[in-house]
């Protein structure tokens, strides 16, 4: 059995006459006493014969005529002005398209957005730096909410407020919609989230009564 | 054949023919087509299982040889080069065929040849047997995965050396041998059953 494992990988090659003389002789001696290995060699020979004798097909009679026509056609296509233009400018056009896509992505990349917004006059510092607690008393309960102060946004709001005053118009409390959205959504989100009192009134806070 | 200038084309190696073709000798290209069309067709046909598609692939193969003749360098055998082109195109065609089958209800894995009237009855009995065996063998080859299919066709039907197959497929010789053995084993198992059944059916 151990001897069989020595020849395991060479049996098929023996059937294909791909072995050198020494291996060939060794296998010939081995299969005299090993029917299993002899059968394996025979199996390979049988399958090879079956495959070798498979019906061969031929190309159709007009194969070469069709080929010549296709070659001629491809030559004509190559001389077509559109094809010449395409061949000449396809690489620059591809390069331009890639550059445009890369530039668009670079300009609209989230990292660049603050500077774009700044140029458009939109406040950009949207990080909630100053979060202050506000306690509200209602129905005998005390609700604590987080009020978010956005200094830059407030500044913008004040600017628009003073501009209106200088024109002699009645001072409107024209707020930047972004403040309201941020402020209200913060309130809403927090209020909705806290149906239960979160903590007791803190001395340092300023309670608001309704 | 010898031309008026005394060039003996018939005894020329493929590499000499392509070299002449590279220098503008179109007759050399015609000879290359004549030498390779049938053996390449059999390679592609056994891979795809459809003659019409195989001839299309073969046309494209020769067209690429024609267009890219200057890409051939004499460091490689011409046969390896042209088999590589044909093999790549056949694999692409096989992938397209699979996609078409996936989306086409009418196809459903049945080949047109299933509906063609077989001409077996017009042939002698021995030929009928060969055709019968060929059909069974082809259907079993079709069941093999492409990587097993191509090695078994190149080795046992086309009878190419392992070294050439390794270069055509760009895989190590050891891998080629191992794939050939595994493909043979699969075919042995399935063919033993099927051919025995056919034989039994015929006798009954």
Short mmCIF file of C-alpha atoms in Angstrom, two decimals:
data_model
loop_
_atom_site.label_atom_id
_atom_site.label_comp_id
_atom_site.label_asym_id
_atom_site.label_seq_id
_atom_site.Cartn_x
_atom_site.Cartn_y
_atom_site.Cartn_z
CA UNK A 1 0.00 0.00 0.00
CA UNK A 2 2.86 2.32 0.85
CA UNK A 3 4.39 1.48 -2.48
CA UNK A 4 1.16 2.60 -4.22
CA UNK A 5 1.38 6.04 -2.66
CA UNK A 6 4.84 6.41 -4.19
CA UNK A 7 3.40 6.03 -7.68
CA UNK A 8 0.04 7.71 -7.08
CA UNK A 9 0.92 10.91 -8.95
CA UNK A 10 2.75 9.17 -11.74
CA UNK A 11 0.11 6.70 -12.90
CA UNK A 12 -1.69 9.17 -15.17
CA UNK A 13 1.60 10.36 -16.63
CA UNK A 14 2.53 6.76 -17.32
CA UNK A 15 -0.71 6.32 -19.26
CA UNK A 16 0.21 9.43 -21.26
CA UNK A 17 3.77 8.19 -21.91
CA UNK A 18 5.12 11.26 -20.17
CA UNK A 19 7.50 9.52 -17.77
CA UNK A 20 11.22 8.99 -18.12
CA UNK A 21 12.55 5.45 -18.54
CA UNK A 22 13.41 4.81 -14.89
CA UNK A 23 9.93 5.81 -13.61
CA UNK A 24 8.32 3.88 -16.40
CA UNK A 25 10.23 0.72 -15.46
CA UNK A 26 9.47 1.15 -11.77
CA UNK A 27 5.74 1.44 -12.47
CA UNK A 28 5.81 -1.51 -14.88
CA UNK A 29 7.32 -3.63 -12.08
CA UNK A 30 4.84 -2.29 -9.53
CA UNK A 31 1.68 -3.00 -11.53
CA UNK A 32 2.72 -6.60 -12.01
CA UNK A 33 1.71 -7.13 -8.41
CA UNK A 34 -0.81 -4.30 -7.98
CA UNK A 35 -4.12 -4.60 -9.80
CA UNK A 36 -5.47 -1.38 -8.32
CA UNK A 37 -2.74 0.77 -9.88
CA UNK A 38 -2.95 -1.17 -13.14
CA UNK A 39 -6.69 -0.42 -13.24
CA UNK A 40 -6.05 3.29 -12.67
CA UNK A 41 -3.65 3.44 -15.60
CA UNK A 42 -6.15 1.59 -17.73
CA UNK A 43 -8.94 4.03 -16.72
CA UNK A 44 -6.85 7.00 -17.86
CA UNK A 45 -6.09 5.28 -21.17
CA UNK A 46 -9.78 4.56 -21.74
CA UNK A 47 -10.93 8.10 -21.06
CA UNK A 48 -8.12 9.51 -23.22
CA UNK A 49 -9.12 7.23 -26.07
CA UNK A 50 -12.76 8.24 -25.76
CA UNK A 51 -11.83 11.92 -25.85
CA UNK A 52 -9.30 11.53 -28.64
CA UNK A 53 -11.83 9.74 -30.83
CA UNK A 54 -14.54 12.32 -30.34
CA UNK A 55 -15.94 13.50 -33.68
CA UNK A 56 -13.94 16.34 -35.17
CA UNK A 57 -15.82 19.14 -36.85
CA UNK A 58 -14.75 21.37 -39.72
CA UNK A 59 -15.36 25.01 -40.46
CA UNK A 60 -18.17 25.82 -42.89
CA UNK A 61 -17.18 26.20 -46.54
CA UNK A 62 -17.60 29.98 -46.56
CA UNK A 63 -15.52 30.53 -43.43
CA UNK A 64 -12.57 32.10 -45.23
CA UNK A 65 -14.79 34.23 -47.48
CA UNK A 66 -16.61 35.60 -44.45
CA UNK A 67 -13.29 36.23 -42.71
CA UNK A 68 -11.93 38.19 -45.70
CA UNK A 69 -15.13 40.26 -45.78
CA UNK A 70 -14.82 40.99 -42.07
CA UNK A 71 -11.19 42.00 -42.46
CA UNK A 72 -12.10 44.32 -45.33
CA UNK A 73 -14.97 45.76 -43.32
CA UNK A 74 -12.71 46.41 -40.34
CA UNK A 75 -10.25 48.21 -42.64
CA UNK A 76 -13.07 50.41 -43.97
CA UNK A 77 -14.28 51.12 -40.48
CA UNK A 78 -10.76 52.15 -39.57
CA UNK A 79 -10.81 54.77 -42.34
CA UNK A 80 -14.15 56.22 -41.32
CA UNK A 81 -13.67 59.92 -40.22
CA UNK A 82 -15.66 59.33 -37.06
CA UNK A 83 -13.45 56.38 -36.11
CA UNK A 84 -10.32 58.40 -36.81
CA UNK A 85 -11.63 61.22 -34.60
CA UNK A 86 -12.59 58.72 -31.92
CA UNK A 87 -9.15 57.08 -31.99
CA UNK A 88 -7.37 60.43 -31.93
CA UNK A 89 -9.32 62.12 -29.16
CA UNK A 90 -10.62 59.27 -27.01
CA UNK A 91 -7.73 59.46 -24.52
CA UNK A 92 -7.78 63.27 -24.05
CA UNK A 93 -11.58 63.11 -23.75
CA UNK A 94 -11.34 60.36 -21.17
CA UNK A 95 -8.71 62.34 -19.25
CA UNK A 96 -10.89 65.46 -19.29
CA UNK A 97 -13.91 63.51 -18.07
CA UNK A 98 -11.92 61.95 -15.21
CA UNK A 99 -10.44 65.36 -14.25
CA UNK A 100 -13.94 66.91 -14.21
CA UNK A 101 -15.28 64.14 -11.99
CA UNK A 102 -12.32 64.38 -9.60
CA UNK A 103 -12.63 68.20 -9.42
CA UNK A 104 -16.38 67.97 -8.76
CA UNK A 105 -15.84 65.44 -5.99
CA UNK A 106 -13.04 67.55 -4.49
CA UNK A 107 -15.17 70.72 -4.52
CA UNK A 108 -18.29 69.09 -3.12
CA UNK A 109 -16.43 66.93 -0.59
CA UNK A 110 -17.89 67.25 2.93
CA UNK A 111 -14.52 68.50 4.19
CA UNK A 112 -14.80 71.49 1.88
CA UNK A 113 -18.41 72.28 2.69
CA UNK A 114 -17.74 74.70 5.59
CA UNK A 115 -15.61 76.96 3.38
CA UNK A 116 -18.22 76.87 0.62
CA UNK A 117 -20.96 77.72 3.09
CA UNK A 118 -18.85 80.51 4.59
CA UNK A 119 -18.44 82.06 1.16
CA UNK A 120 -22.21 81.90 0.72
CA UNK A 121 -22.76 83.66 4.10
CA UNK A 122 -24.20 80.61 5.78
CA UNK A 123 -23.02 80.06 9.35
CA UNK A 124 -20.89 76.99 9.45
CA UNK A 125 -19.91 76.40 13.03
CA UNK A 126 -22.57 73.87 13.76
CA UNK A 127 -20.77 72.13 16.57
CA UNK A 128 -22.85 72.45 19.69
CA UNK A 129 -20.32 73.94 22.01
CA UNK A 130 -22.43 75.63 24.61
CA UNK A 131 -25.03 73.39 26.02
CA UNK A 132 -26.86 74.87 28.97
CA UNK A 133 -29.48 73.21 31.07
CA UNK A 134 -32.90 74.91 31.33
CA UNK A 135 -35.45 73.74 33.85
CA UNK A 136 -39.13 74.17 33.10
CA UNK A 137 -41.84 73.74 35.72
CA UNK A 138 -45.21 72.59 34.47
CA UNK A 139 -48.02 70.81 36.21
CA UNK A 140 -45.99 70.42 39.35
CA UNK A 141 -43.24 68.67 37.45
CA UNK A 142 -39.84 69.96 36.57
CA UNK A 143 -38.51 69.26 33.10
CA UNK A 144 -34.89 69.80 32.31
CA UNK A 145 -33.90 70.62 28.76
CA UNK A 146 -30.61 71.28 27.11
CA UNK A 147 -30.45 74.64 25.38
CA UNK A 148 -27.86 74.86 22.70
CA UNK A 149 -26.23 78.19 22.14
CA UNK A 150 -24.62 78.76 18.81
CA UNK A 151 -22.57 81.95 19.22
CA UNK A 152 -21.85 82.54 15.50
CA UNK A 153 -25.47 82.04 14.59
CA UNK A 154 -26.56 84.44 17.30
CA UNK A 155 -24.11 86.96 15.97
CA UNK A 156 -25.59 86.61 12.47
CA UNK A 157 -29.05 87.11 13.90
CA UNK A 158 -27.97 90.26 15.75
CA UNK A 159 -26.40 91.64 12.61
CA UNK A 160 -29.60 91.22 10.61
CA UNK A 161 -31.55 92.71 13.52
CA UNK A 162 -29.37 95.87 13.70
CA UNK A 163 -29.45 96.27 9.90
CA UNK A 164 -33.22 96.46 10.01
CA UNK A 165 -33.06 99.04 12.85
CA UNK A 166 -30.66 101.29 10.88
CA UNK A 167 -33.08 101.42 7.96
CA UNK A 168 -35.64 102.90 10.31
CA UNK A 169 -37.84 99.91 9.95
CA UNK A 170 -39.46 98.47 13.01
CA UNK A 171 -37.06 96.13 14.66
CA UNK A 172 -38.17 92.69 13.65
CA UNK A 173 -36.92 89.74 15.49
CA UNK A 174 -35.66 88.35 12.26
CA UNK A 175 -33.88 85.23 13.15
CA UNK A 176 -31.78 83.15 11.00
CA UNK A 177 -33.99 80.16 10.14
CA UNK A 178 -31.08 77.92 10.93
CA UNK A 179 -31.15 79.04 14.57
CA UNK A 180 -34.80 78.29 14.90
CA UNK A 181 -34.52 74.95 13.25
CA UNK A 182 -31.58 73.93 15.35
CA UNK A 183 -32.94 75.41 18.51
CA UNK A 184 -36.44 74.03 18.15
CA UNK A 185 -35.41 70.66 16.98
CA UNK A 186 -33.08 70.45 19.93
CA UNK A 187 -35.91 71.39 22.22
CA UNK A 188 -38.37 69.05 20.61
CA UNK A 189 -36.04 66.15 20.51
CA UNK A 190 -35.11 66.60 24.09
CA UNK A 191 -38.65 67.26 25.28
CA UNK A 192 -40.08 64.29 23.44
CA UNK A 193 -37.40 62.14 24.88
CA UNK A 194 -38.12 63.16 28.42
CA UNK A 195 -41.69 62.61 29.42
CA UNK A 196 -40.45 61.85 32.87
CA UNK A 197 -38.64 64.42 35.02
CA UNK A 198 -34.97 63.90 34.53
CA UNK A 199 -33.67 65.50 37.64
CA UNK A 200 -34.62 67.85 40.42
CA UNK A 201 -34.25 71.61 40.17
CA UNK A 202 -30.70 72.64 40.51
CA UNK A 203 -29.94 75.75 42.50
CA UNK A 204 -27.72 77.18 39.85
CA UNK A 205 -30.43 76.92 37.14
CA UNK A 206 -33.13 79.45 36.44
CA UNK A 207 -36.55 77.85 36.62
CA UNK A 208 -39.19 79.06 34.19
CA UNK A 209 -42.82 78.77 35.18
CA UNK A 210 -45.86 78.47 32.87
CA UNK B 1 3.37 25.17 -52.18
CA UNK B 2 6.22 27.13 -53.79
CA UNK B 3 5.63 30.61 -55.13
CA UNK B 4 7.32 32.04 -58.26
CA UNK B 5 10.09 33.52 -56.11
CA UNK B 6 10.97 30.07 -54.81
CA UNK B 7 9.53 30.41 -51.32
CA UNK B 8 8.37 27.04 -49.99
CA UNK B 9 5.44 27.99 -47.80
CA UNK B 10 4.35 24.46 -46.91
CA UNK B 11 7.55 23.59 -45.09
CA UNK B 12 7.59 26.89 -43.23
CA UNK B 13 7.14 26.95 -39.48
CA UNK B 14 4.20 28.96 -38.13
CA UNK B 15 6.65 31.48 -36.67
CA UNK B 16 8.15 32.06 -40.13
CA UNK B 17 4.71 32.52 -41.64
CA UNK B 18 3.67 35.14 -39.11
CA UNK B 19 6.99 36.88 -39.64
CA UNK B 20 6.32 37.07 -43.37
CA UNK B 21 2.83 38.29 -42.63
CA UNK B 22 4.26 41.00 -40.38
CA UNK B 23 6.31 42.08 -43.38
CA UNK B 24 3.15 42.40 -45.46
CA UNK B 25 2.82 38.95 -47.07
CA UNK B 26 -0.96 38.36 -47.02
CA UNK B 27 -0.61 34.89 -48.48
CA UNK B 28 1.21 33.86 -45.30
CA UNK B 29 -1.87 34.94 -43.32
CA UNK B 30 -4.11 32.82 -45.56
CA UNK B 31 -1.91 29.83 -44.82
CA UNK B 32 -2.06 30.46 -41.08
CA UNK B 33 -5.86 30.49 -41.32
CA UNK B 34 -5.83 27.22 -43.26
CA UNK B 35 -3.49 25.57 -40.76
CA UNK B 36 -5.34 26.58 -37.64
CA UNK B 37 -9.01 27.01 -38.51
CA UNK B 38 -10.13 23.41 -37.91
CA UNK B 39 -8.08 22.62 -34.83
CA UNK B 40 -9.03 25.92 -33.22
CA UNK B 41 -12.67 25.39 -34.15
CA UNK B 42 -12.63 22.03 -32.37
CA UNK B 43 -11.06 23.60 -29.31
CA UNK B 44 -13.63 26.41 -29.16
CA UNK B 45 -16.53 24.15 -30.13
CA UNK B 46 -15.80 21.64 -27.37
CA UNK B 47 -15.60 24.57 -24.98
CA UNK B 48 -18.82 26.31 -26.05
CA UNK B 49 -20.82 23.41 -27.44
CA UNK B 50 -22.29 25.43 -30.32
CA UNK B 51 -20.80 25.53 -33.82
CA UNK B 52 -22.21 28.88 -34.91
CA UNK B 53 -20.91 30.68 -31.84
CA UNK B 54 -17.62 28.84 -32.15
CA UNK B 55 -17.17 29.99 -35.75
CA UNK B 56 -17.89 33.57 -34.66
CA UNK B 57 -15.25 33.29 -31.96
CA UNK B 58 -12.84 31.84 -34.50
CA UNK B 59 -13.52 34.67 -36.97
CA UNK B 60 -12.80 37.15 -34.20
CA UNK B 61 -9.62 35.26 -33.29
CA UNK B 62 -8.22 35.52 -36.84
CA UNK B 63 -9.37 39.13 -37.09
CA UNK B 64 -7.36 39.93 -33.96
CA UNK B 65 -4.34 38.09 -35.30
CA UNK B 66 -4.67 40.17 -38.46
CA UNK B 67 -5.01 43.48 -36.63
CA UNK B 68 -2.46 42.79 -33.91
CA UNK B 69 0.09 40.88 -35.96
CA UNK B 70 2.86 43.20 -34.79
CA UNK B 71 2.13 42.34 -31.15
CA UNK B 72 3.49 38.83 -31.71
CA UNK B 73 7.12 38.35 -30.67
CA UNK B 74 9.09 35.31 -31.73
CA UNK B 75 10.02 34.48 -28.12
CA UNK B 76 6.73 32.58 -27.83
CA UNK B 77 5.38 29.79 -30.01
CA UNK B 78 2.81 31.06 -32.48
CA UNK B 79 0.43 28.23 -31.57
CA UNK B 80 0.51 29.30 -27.91
CA UNK B 81 -0.26 32.89 -28.90
CA UNK B 82 -3.21 32.06 -31.12
CA UNK B 83 -4.63 29.51 -28.65
CA UNK B 84 -4.44 32.14 -25.91
CA UNK B 85 -6.42 34.59 -28.04
CA UNK B 86 -9.02 31.97 -28.95
CA UNK B 87 -9.26 30.75 -25.35
CA UNK B 88 -9.80 34.25 -23.99
CA UNK B 89 -12.49 34.97 -26.55
CA UNK B 90 -14.16 31.61 -25.88
CA UNK B 91 -14.24 32.29 -22.15
CA UNK B 92 -15.78 35.72 -22.77
CA UNK B 93 -18.38 34.14 -25.05
CA UNK B 94 -19.16 31.51 -22.44
CA UNK B 95 -19.79 34.22 -19.85
CA UNK B 96 -22.10 36.06 -22.28
CA UNK B 97 -23.88 32.80 -23.02
CA UNK B 98 -24.46 32.18 -19.31
CA UNK B 99 -25.86 35.69 -18.90
CA UNK B 100 -28.15 35.20 -21.88
CA UNK B 101 -29.38 31.91 -20.44
CA UNK B 102 -30.01 33.58 -17.13
CA UNK B 103 -32.29 36.19 -18.68
CA UNK B 104 -33.85 34.24 -21.52
CA UNK B 105 -36.84 32.06 -20.77
CA UNK B 106 -36.81 30.55 -24.24
CA UNK B 107 -33.30 29.21 -23.76
CA UNK B 108 -33.71 27.52 -20.39
CA UNK B 109 -30.51 25.55 -20.87
CA UNK B 110 -31.70 23.77 -23.99
CA UNK B 111 -29.51 24.14 -27.01
CA UNK B 112 -30.87 24.61 -30.49
CA UNK B 113 -29.13 21.46 -31.54
CA UNK B 114 -31.67 19.54 -29.45
CA UNK B 115 -34.29 20.44 -32.06
CA UNK B 116 -32.19 19.81 -35.09
CA UNK B 117 -32.98 16.69 -37.07
CA UNK B 118 -30.15 14.33 -36.43
CA UNK B 119 -28.44 12.96 -39.50
CA UNK B 120 -27.39 9.83 -37.63
CA UNK B 121 -29.84 7.69 -39.62
CA UNK B 122 -28.00 8.50 -42.84
CA UNK B 123 -24.73 7.15 -41.52
CA UNK B 124 -23.39 3.66 -41.05
CA UNK B 125 -23.87 2.07 -37.65
CA UNK B 126 -20.31 2.63 -36.54
CA UNK B 127 -20.67 6.31 -37.21
CA UNK B 128 -23.89 6.38 -35.25
CA UNK B 129 -22.04 4.95 -32.27
CA UNK B 130 -19.34 7.57 -32.55
CA UNK B 131 -21.90 10.37 -32.75
CA UNK B 132 -23.78 8.91 -29.83
CA UNK B 133 -20.63 8.75 -27.75
CA UNK B 134 -19.60 12.20 -28.91
CA UNK B 135 -22.91 13.69 -27.79
CA UNK B 136 -22.68 12.03 -24.39
CA UNK B 137 -19.06 13.07 -23.96
CA UNK B 138 -19.82 16.64 -25.06
CA UNK B 139 -22.69 16.92 -22.60
CA UNK B 140 -20.41 15.72 -19.81
CA UNK B 141 -17.66 18.15 -20.88
CA UNK B 142 -20.28 20.93 -20.75
CA UNK B 143 -20.95 20.01 -17.13
CA UNK B 144 -17.36 20.63 -16.14
CA UNK B 145 -16.42 24.06 -14.86
CA UNK B 146 -14.55 26.19 -17.46
CA UNK B 147 -11.16 25.73 -15.81
CA UNK B 148 -11.46 21.93 -15.96
CA UNK B 149 -13.10 22.02 -19.37
CA UNK B 150 -10.32 23.95 -21.05
CA UNK B 151 -7.51 21.75 -19.72
CA UNK B 152 -9.20 18.50 -20.66
CA UNK B 153 -9.93 19.79 -24.18
CA UNK B 154 -6.40 21.06 -24.68
CA UNK B 155 -4.76 17.95 -23.25
CA UNK B 156 -6.93 15.00 -24.24
CA UNK B 157 -8.76 16.25 -27.36
CA UNK B 158 -6.22 18.65 -28.84
CA UNK B 159 -3.31 16.63 -27.42
CA UNK B 160 -1.14 19.63 -26.66
CA UNK B 161 1.93 19.26 -24.43
CA UNK B 162 1.56 20.26 -20.77
CA UNK B 163 4.13 22.98 -21.25
CA UNK B 164 2.08 24.64 -24.02
CA UNK B 165 -1.14 24.37 -22.03
CA UNK B 166 0.60 26.00 -19.09
CA UNK B 167 1.63 28.91 -21.31
CA UNK B 168 -1.75 29.24 -23.01
CA UNK B 169 -3.63 29.34 -19.71
CA UNK B 170 -0.86 31.13 -17.82
CA UNK B 171 -0.96 28.69 -14.91
CA UNK B 172 1.88 26.51 -13.58
CA UNK B 173 2.38 23.05 -15.10
CA UNK B 174 1.63 21.41 -11.76
CA UNK B 175 -1.76 23.13 -11.67
CA UNK B 176 -2.49 22.01 -15.24
CA UNK B 177 -1.66 18.38 -14.39
CA UNK B 178 -3.75 18.44 -11.27
CA UNK B 179 -6.72 19.98 -13.13
CA UNK B 180 -6.42 17.42 -15.92
CA UNK B 181 -6.45 14.55 -13.41
CA UNK B 182 -9.47 15.92 -11.59
CA UNK B 183 -11.35 16.58 -14.84
CA UNK B 184 -10.61 13.05 -16.07
CA UNK B 185 -11.81 11.57 -12.81
CA UNK B 186 -15.11 13.45 -13.07
CA UNK B 187 -15.56 12.42 -16.68
CA UNK B 188 -14.68 8.80 -15.89
CA UNK B 189 -17.38 8.61 -13.23
CA UNK B 190 -20.12 10.25 -15.27
CA UNK B 191 -19.24 8.61 -18.59
CA UNK B 192 -19.02 5.15 -17.08
CA UNK B 193 -22.62 5.48 -15.95
CA UNK B 194 -23.96 7.15 -19.09
CA UNK B 195 -22.20 5.14 -21.75
CA UNK B 196 -23.03 1.88 -19.97
CA UNK B 197 -26.67 2.97 -19.83
CA UNK B 198 -26.71 3.88 -23.52
CA UNK B 199 -25.10 0.60 -24.39
CA UNK B 200 -27.60 -1.34 -22.30
CA UNK B 201 -30.50 0.58 -23.82
CA UNK B 202 -29.27 -0.11 -27.32
CA UNK B 203 -28.92 -3.81 -26.69
CA UNK B 204 -32.37 -3.97 -25.11
#
